[in-house]
Every structure is written in structure tokens, then in C-alpha cells.
mmCIF file of C-alpha atoms in Angstrom:
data_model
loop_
_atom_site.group_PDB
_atom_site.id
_atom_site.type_symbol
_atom_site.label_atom_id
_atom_site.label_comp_id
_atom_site.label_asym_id
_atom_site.label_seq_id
_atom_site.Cartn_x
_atom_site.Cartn_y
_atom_site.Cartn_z
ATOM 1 C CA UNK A 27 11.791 14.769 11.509
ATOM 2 C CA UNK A 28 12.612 18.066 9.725
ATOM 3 C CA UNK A 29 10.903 17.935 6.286
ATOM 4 C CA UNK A 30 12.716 20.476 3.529
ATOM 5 C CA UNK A 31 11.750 18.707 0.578
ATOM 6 C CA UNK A 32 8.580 16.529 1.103
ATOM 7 C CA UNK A 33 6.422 20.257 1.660
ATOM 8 C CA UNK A 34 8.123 21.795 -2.155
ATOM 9 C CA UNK A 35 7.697 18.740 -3.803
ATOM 10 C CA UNK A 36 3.669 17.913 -3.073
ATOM 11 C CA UNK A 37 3.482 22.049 -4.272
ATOM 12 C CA UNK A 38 4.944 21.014 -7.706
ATOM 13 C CA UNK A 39 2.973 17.874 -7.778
ATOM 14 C CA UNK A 40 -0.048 19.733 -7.348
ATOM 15 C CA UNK A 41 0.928 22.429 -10.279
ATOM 16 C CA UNK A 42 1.659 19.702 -12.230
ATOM 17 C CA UNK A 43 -1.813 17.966 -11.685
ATOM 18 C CA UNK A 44 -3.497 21.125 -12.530
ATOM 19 C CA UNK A 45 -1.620 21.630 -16.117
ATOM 20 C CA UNK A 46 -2.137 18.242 -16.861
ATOM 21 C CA UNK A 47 -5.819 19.447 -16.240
ATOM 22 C CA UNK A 48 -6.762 16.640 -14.106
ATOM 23 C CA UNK A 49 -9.655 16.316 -11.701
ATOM 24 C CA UNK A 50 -9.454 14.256 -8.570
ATOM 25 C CA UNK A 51 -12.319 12.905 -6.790
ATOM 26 C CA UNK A 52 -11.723 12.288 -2.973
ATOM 27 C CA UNK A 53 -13.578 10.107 -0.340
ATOM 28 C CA UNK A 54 -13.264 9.519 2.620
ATOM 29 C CA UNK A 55 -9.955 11.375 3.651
ATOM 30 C CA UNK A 56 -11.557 12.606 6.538
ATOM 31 C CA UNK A 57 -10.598 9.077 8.132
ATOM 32 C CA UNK A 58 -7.095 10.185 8.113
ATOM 33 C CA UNK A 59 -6.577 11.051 11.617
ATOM 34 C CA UNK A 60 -4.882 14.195 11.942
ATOM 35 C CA UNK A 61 -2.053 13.279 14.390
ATOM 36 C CA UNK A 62 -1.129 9.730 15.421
ATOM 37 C CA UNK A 63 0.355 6.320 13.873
ATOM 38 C CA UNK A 64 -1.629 5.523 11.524
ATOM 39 C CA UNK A 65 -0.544 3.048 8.473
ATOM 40 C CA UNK A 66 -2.350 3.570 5.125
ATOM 41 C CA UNK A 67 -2.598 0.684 2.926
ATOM 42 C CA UNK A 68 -3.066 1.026 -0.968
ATOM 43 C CA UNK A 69 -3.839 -1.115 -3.640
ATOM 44 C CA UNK A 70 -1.152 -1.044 -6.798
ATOM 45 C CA UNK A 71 -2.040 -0.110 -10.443
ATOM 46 C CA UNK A 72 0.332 2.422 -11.646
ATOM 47 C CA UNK A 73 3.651 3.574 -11.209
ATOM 48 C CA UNK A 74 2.531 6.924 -9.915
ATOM 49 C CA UNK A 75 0.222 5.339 -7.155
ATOM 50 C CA UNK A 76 2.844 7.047 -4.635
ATOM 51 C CA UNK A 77 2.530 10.126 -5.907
ATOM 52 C CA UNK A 78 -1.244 10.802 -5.812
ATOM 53 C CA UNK A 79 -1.304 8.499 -2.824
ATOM 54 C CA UNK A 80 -0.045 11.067 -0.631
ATOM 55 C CA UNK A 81 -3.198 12.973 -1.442
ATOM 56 C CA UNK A 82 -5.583 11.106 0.414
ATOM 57 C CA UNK A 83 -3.798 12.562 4.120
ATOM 58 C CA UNK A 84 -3.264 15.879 2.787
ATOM 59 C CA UNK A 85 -6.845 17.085 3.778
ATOM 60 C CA UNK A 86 -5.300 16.079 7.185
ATOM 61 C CA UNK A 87 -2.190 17.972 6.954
ATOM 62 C CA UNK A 88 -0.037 14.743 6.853
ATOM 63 C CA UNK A 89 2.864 13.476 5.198
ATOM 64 C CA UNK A 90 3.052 9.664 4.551
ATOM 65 C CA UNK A 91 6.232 7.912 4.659
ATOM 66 C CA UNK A 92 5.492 5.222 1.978
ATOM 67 C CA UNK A 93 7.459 1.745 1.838
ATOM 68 C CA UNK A 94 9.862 1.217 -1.292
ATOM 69 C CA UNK A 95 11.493 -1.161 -2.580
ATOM 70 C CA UNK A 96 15.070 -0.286 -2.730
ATOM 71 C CA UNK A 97 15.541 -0.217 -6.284
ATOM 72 C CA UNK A 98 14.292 2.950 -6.443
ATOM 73 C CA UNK A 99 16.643 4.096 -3.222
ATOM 74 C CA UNK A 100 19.439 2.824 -5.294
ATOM 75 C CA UNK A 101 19.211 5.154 -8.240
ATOM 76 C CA UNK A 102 21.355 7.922 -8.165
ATOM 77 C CA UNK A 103 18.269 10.588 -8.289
ATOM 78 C CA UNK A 104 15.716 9.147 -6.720
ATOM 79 C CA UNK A 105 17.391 7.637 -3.834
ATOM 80 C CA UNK A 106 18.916 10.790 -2.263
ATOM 81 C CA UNK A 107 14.833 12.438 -2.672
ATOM 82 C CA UNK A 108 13.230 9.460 -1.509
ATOM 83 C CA UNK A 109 15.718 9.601 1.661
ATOM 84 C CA UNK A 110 14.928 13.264 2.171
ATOM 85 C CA UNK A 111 11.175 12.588 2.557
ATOM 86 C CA UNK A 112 11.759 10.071 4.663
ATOM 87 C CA UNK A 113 10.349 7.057 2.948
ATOM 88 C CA UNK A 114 11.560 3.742 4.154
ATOM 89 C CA UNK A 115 13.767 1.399 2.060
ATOM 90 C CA UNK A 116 12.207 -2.061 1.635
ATOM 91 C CA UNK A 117 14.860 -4.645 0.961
ATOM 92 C CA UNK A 118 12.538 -7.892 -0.080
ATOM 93 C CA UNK A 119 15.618 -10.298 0.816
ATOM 94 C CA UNK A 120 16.206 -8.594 4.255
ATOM 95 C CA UNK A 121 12.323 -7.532 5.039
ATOM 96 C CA UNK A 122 12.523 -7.437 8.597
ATOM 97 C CA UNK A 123 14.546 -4.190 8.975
ATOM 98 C CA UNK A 124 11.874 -2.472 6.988
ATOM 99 C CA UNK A 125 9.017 -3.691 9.047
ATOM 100 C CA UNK A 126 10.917 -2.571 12.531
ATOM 101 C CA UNK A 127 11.772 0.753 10.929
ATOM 102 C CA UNK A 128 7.803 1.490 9.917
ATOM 103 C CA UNK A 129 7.025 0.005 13.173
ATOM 104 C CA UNK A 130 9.039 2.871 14.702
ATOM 105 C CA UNK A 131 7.813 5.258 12.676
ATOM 106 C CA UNK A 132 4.332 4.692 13.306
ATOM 107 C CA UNK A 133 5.121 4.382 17.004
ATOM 108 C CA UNK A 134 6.463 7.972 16.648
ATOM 109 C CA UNK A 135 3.270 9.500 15.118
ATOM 110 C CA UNK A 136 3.681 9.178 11.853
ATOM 111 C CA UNK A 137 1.202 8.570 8.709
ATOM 112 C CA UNK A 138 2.881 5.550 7.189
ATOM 113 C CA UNK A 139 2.366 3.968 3.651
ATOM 114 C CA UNK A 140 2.004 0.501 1.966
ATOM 115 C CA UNK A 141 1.358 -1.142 -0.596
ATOM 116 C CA UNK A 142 0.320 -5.120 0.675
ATOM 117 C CA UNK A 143 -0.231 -6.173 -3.346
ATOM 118 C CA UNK A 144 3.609 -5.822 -3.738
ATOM 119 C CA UNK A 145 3.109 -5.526 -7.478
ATOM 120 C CA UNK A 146 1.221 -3.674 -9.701
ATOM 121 C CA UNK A 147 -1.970 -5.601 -10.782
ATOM 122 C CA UNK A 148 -1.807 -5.973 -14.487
ATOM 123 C CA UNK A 149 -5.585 -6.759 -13.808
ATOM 124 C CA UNK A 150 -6.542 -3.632 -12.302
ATOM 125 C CA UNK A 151 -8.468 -5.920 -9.863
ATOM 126 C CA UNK A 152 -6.934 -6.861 -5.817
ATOM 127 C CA UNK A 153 -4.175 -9.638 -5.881
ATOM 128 C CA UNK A 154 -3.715 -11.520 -2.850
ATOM 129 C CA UNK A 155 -2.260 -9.200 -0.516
ATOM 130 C CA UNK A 156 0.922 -9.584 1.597
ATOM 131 C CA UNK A 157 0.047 -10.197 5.705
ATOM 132 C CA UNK A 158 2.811 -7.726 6.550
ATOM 133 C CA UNK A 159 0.324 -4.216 6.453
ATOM 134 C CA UNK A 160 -1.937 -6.197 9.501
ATOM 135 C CA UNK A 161 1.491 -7.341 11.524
ATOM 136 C CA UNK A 162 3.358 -3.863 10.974
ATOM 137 C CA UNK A 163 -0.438 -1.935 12.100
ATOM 138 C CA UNK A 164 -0.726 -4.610 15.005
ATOM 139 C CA UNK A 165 2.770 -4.279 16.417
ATOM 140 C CA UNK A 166 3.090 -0.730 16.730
ATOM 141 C CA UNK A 167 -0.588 -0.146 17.967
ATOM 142 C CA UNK A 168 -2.125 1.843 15.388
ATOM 143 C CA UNK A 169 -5.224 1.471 13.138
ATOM 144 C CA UNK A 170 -5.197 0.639 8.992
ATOM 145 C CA UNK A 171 -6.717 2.370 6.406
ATOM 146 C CA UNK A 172 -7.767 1.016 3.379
ATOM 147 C CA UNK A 173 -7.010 3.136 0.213
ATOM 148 C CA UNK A 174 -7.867 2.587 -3.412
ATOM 149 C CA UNK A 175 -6.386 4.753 -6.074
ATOM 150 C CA UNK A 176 -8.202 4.715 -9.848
ATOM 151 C CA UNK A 177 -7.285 6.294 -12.788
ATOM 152 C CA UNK A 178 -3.708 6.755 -12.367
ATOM 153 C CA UNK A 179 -2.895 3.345 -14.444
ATOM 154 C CA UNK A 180 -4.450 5.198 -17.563
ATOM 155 C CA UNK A 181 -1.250 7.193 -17.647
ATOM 156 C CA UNK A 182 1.575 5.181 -16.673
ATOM 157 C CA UNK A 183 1.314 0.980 -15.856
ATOM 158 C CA UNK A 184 2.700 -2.205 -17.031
ATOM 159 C CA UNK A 185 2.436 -2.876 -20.758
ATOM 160 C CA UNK A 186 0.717 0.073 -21.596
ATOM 161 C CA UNK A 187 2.495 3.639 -23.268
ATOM 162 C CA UNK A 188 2.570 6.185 -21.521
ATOM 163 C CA UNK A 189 -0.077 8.956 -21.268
ATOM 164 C CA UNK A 190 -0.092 12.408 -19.949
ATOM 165 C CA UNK A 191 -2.453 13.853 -22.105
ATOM 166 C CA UNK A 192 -5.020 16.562 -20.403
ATOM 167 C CA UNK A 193 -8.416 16.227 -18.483
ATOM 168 C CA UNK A 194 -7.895 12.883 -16.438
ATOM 169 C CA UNK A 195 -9.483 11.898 -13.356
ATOM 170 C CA UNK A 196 -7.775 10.601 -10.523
ATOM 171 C CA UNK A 197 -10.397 8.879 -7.910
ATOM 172 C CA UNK A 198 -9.097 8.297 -4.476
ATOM 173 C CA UNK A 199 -11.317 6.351 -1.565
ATOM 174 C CA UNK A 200 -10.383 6.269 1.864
ATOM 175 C CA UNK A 201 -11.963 3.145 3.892
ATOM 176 C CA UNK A 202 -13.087 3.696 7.607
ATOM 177 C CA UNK A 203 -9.981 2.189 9.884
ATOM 178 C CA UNK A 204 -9.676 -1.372 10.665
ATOM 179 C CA UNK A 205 -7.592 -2.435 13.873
ATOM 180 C CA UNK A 206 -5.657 -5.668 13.328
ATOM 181 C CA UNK A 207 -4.892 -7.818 17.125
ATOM 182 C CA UNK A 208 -2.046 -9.817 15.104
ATOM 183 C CA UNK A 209 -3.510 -12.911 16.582
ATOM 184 C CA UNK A 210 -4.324 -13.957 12.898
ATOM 185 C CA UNK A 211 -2.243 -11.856 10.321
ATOM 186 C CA UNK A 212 -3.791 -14.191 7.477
ATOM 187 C CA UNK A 213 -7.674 -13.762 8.583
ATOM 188 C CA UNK A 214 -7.281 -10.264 8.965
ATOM 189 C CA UNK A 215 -5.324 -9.572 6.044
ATOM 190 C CA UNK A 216 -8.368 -11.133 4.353
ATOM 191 C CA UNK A 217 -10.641 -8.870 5.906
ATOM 192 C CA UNK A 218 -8.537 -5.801 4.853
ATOM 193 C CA UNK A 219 -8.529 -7.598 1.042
ATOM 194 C CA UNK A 220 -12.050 -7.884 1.396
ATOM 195 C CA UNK A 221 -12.347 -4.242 2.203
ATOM 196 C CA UNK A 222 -10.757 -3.167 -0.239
ATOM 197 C CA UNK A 223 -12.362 -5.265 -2.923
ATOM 198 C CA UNK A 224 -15.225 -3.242 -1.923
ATOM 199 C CA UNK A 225 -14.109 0.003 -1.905
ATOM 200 C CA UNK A 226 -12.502 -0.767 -5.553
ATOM 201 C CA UNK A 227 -15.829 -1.832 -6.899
ATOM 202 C CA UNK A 228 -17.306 1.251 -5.372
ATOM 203 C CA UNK A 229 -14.941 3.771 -6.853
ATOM 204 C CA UNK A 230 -15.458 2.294 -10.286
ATOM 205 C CA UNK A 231 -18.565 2.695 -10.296
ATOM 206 C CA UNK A 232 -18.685 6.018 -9.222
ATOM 207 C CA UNK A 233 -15.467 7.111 -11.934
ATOM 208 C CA UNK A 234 -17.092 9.246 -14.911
ATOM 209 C CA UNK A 235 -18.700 7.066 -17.240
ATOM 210 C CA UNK A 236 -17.564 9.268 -19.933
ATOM 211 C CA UNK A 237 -14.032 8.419 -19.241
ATOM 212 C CA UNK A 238 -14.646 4.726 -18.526
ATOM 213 C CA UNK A 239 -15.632 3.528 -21.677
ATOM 214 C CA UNK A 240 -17.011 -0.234 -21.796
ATOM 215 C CA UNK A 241 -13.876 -2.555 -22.655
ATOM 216 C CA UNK A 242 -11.201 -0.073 -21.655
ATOM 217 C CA UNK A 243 -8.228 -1.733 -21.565
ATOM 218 C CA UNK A 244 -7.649 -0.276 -18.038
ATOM 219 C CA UNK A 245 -11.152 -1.708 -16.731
ATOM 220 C CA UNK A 246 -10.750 -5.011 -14.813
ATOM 221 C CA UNK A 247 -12.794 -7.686 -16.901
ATOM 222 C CA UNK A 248 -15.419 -8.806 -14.235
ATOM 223 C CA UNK A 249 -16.218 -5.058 -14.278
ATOM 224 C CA UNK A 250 -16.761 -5.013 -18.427
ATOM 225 C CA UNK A 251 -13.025 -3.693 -19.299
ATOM 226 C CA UNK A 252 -10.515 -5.087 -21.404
ATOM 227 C CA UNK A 253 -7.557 -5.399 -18.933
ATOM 228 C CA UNK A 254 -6.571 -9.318 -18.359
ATOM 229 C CA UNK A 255 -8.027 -11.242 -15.864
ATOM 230 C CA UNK A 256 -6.673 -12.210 -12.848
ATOM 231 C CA UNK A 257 -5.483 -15.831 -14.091
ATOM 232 C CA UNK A 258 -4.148 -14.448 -17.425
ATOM 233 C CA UNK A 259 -2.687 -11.772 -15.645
ATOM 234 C CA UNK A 260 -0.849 -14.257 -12.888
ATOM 235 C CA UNK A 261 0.662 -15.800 -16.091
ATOM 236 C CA UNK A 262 2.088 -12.120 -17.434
ATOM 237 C CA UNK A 263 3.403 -12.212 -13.823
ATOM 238 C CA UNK A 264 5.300 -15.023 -13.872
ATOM 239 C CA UNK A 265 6.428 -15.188 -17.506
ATOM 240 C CA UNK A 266 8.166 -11.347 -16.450
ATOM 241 C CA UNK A 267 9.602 -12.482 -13.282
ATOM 242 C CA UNK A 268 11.015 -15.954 -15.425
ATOM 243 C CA UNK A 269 12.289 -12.979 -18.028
ATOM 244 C CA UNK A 270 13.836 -10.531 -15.030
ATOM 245 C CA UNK A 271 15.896 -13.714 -13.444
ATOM 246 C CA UNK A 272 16.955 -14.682 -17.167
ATOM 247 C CA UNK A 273 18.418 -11.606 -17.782
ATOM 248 C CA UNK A 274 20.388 -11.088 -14.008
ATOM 249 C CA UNK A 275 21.684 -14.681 -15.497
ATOM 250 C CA UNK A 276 22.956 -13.121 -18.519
ATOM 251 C CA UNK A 277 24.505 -10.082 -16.866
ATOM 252 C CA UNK A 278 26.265 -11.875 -13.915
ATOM 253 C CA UNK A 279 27.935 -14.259 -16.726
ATOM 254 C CA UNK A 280 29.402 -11.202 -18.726
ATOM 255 C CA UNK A 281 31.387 -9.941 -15.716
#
């Protein structure tokens, strides 16, 4: 695929990372293979995440072709860039052409992204994760990575202001590769949870304490931070998604 606008756009990403001052602290990224499938799944705490998530294959000189949903394919900006970088359009009613399409693409060669969460975790912590990362990785042939992302909910998450302000540091852990059979999506999607649950606690620990203040509201409570845990969290959940099929309600009775 010819790539005009994915190589311009990580450029002014990155000189937009370095006014906002921040400092990024990468492990691991030289499990990114540097040619091949390869599917890289991430867990989900910020808006951004698919921003800095390309990050963790550019050591390897690859560009990763992240799932979306296709809200964001339907706005009138950010679908035509999105479609120019070659991300691939998730429709959650109509799944299965998504999952062929990143099966292709991995089959091709390519560095493909996910995020198996779905959601973004209002409790900064793993929530169960979808089984499709294990089947998509098993049926095209190619290994997973586990990737955790930390510190980009402190500028822009769920229920929180926004914040842009200077010095920030954006942690980003690369597991070693895990290679799902498919014989048992659900046991080895729990192995790839359990991964990552481990690679989470590891990069907060390792984030500057200076910037991880105890009780930060962006610090998962079993960790000593303010942010909900993941039962009251599962309640913010579903009270939202009660309050997003409310208002579709409303709207579709108006026309």
C-alpha cells in the first residue's frame, strides 16, 4: 500500500510531543518484528492511545494499521485521514468484515493494531478483553504482542478535562510475542489478559514517582490511585451506555 499521509502525520505527531515537552519511556519495542504480520494488541485508557500507540513499532520502521470503530470513519475529517493510513473500519453490528479485512492485512505483512478492551477503562486497570485479538492473530498465522500505554489518560479520558499542559510522560511496554492455535480463543485470550495485567503493573511501577502522586485520580485503586474501581467503574459503564441508547431514542422520535 502506498502511504502519503501516515509518514507526514507521525512527523507532526512527534513535533507536537516535543512542544508539549513530553518524555516517553519505551520497552520492549525491539519485539516488534521488523517485517511480517504481526498484530499488536493494546490496552485502552485514553482517547489518544492510537496516537502514541503507533510509537511502540516505530523503532522497527513500521506502520500499524489500527482497528476503529466506524464512528470515527464517519466524520467528515477524520474518516477520509483514517482511510488514507489505512486503518480498518470496525463496524460492531457487522464485525466479521473487519476481522477478514485485518486477517488480510496481516496475511500481507502488515503491523496490525487492536484494542481487545473495546472501551476505555474508566479504571485505568484491564477489563475483560474481547477473544477476537487471539482468533484474528490465529487465523492469519502471525504472533501477538502485548502493549500497554500509561500516561496518556492524564491528558485526555473519560470524565476527566482535558490536559495538554507541558512535561508529561508517556510510558509504553512492549510484551515478548504470544502465538495463539485458536483451539481455545477464551483460554488464550486469558493468557494475553494475564500478560498484560503484568506488564501494566510493571509500567506503573516503573512511571516517575514524581508524576504519580499517591491517590491520583488517574492511578487504578488496587495500585493506591484515586480512579474508580473496576466494579464502580462497570456501573459508570453501564449507566453511559443506558444514557447513549436514551438519547438515539430521543433523536429517532424527532425525525
Amino acid at each position: 500500500m502506498r502511504d502519503v499521509t501516515y509518514p507526514p502525520i507521525i512527523l507532526t505527531a512527534k513535533a507536537a510531543f516535543r512542544a508539549l515537552g513530553q518524555r516517553f519511556q519505551m520497552t520492549g519495542t525491539e519485539h516488534v518484528p521488523r517485517e511480517g504480520g504481526v498484530l499488536l494488541a493494546f490496552n485502552h485508557v485514553s482517547y489518544l492511545d492510537f496516537i502514541y500507540g503507533g510509537l511502540a513499532a516505530n523503532p522497527s520502521g513500521r506502520l500499524v494499521r489500527f482497528m476503529a470503530k466506524r464512528e470515527i470513519f464517519d466524520h467528515a475529517v477524520g474518516g477520509p485521514v483514517m482511510r488514507s493510513m489505512h486503518h480498518i473500519e470496525v463496524d460492531r453490528g457487522e464485525g466479521i468484515a473487519s476481522f477478514h479485512t485485518a486477517v488480510e492485512r496481516l496475511r500481507a505483512g502488515d503491523a496490525v493494531g487492536i484494542f481487545p478492551e473495546a472501551t476505555i477503562s474508566r479504571s485505568m486497570e484491564l477489563k475483560e478483553l474481547k477473544t477476537g485479538a487471539v482468533r484474528i492473530a490465529a487465523a492469519a498465522g502471525v504472533p501477538v504482542l502485548p502493549v500497554i500505554l500509561w500516561g496518556t489518560q492524564r491528558m485526555m479520558t473519560k470524565d476527566h478535562p482535558r490536559d495538554f499542559s507541558r512535561g508529561k510522560t508517556i510510558a509504553i511496554r512492549v510484551g515478548k510475542p504470544l502465538h495463539p492455535t485458536g483451539d481455545d480463543p477464551v483460554a488464550e485470550t486469558a493468557v494475553l489478559r494475564a500478560r498484560m495485567v503484568e506488564l501494566l503493573a510493571e509500567t506503573v511501577r516503573a512511571y516517575p514517582a514524581a508524576e504519580q502522586p499517591p491517590g491520583a485520580w488517574w492511578v487504578p485503586a488496587s495500585m493506591g490511585g484515586g480512579a474508580p474501581t473496576p466494579e464502580e467503574a462497570a456501573t459508570m459503564d453501564l449507566a453511559e451506555k443506558r444514557d447513549r441508547a436514551r438519547r438515539r431514542s430521543e433523536k429517532r422520535m424527532k425525525r
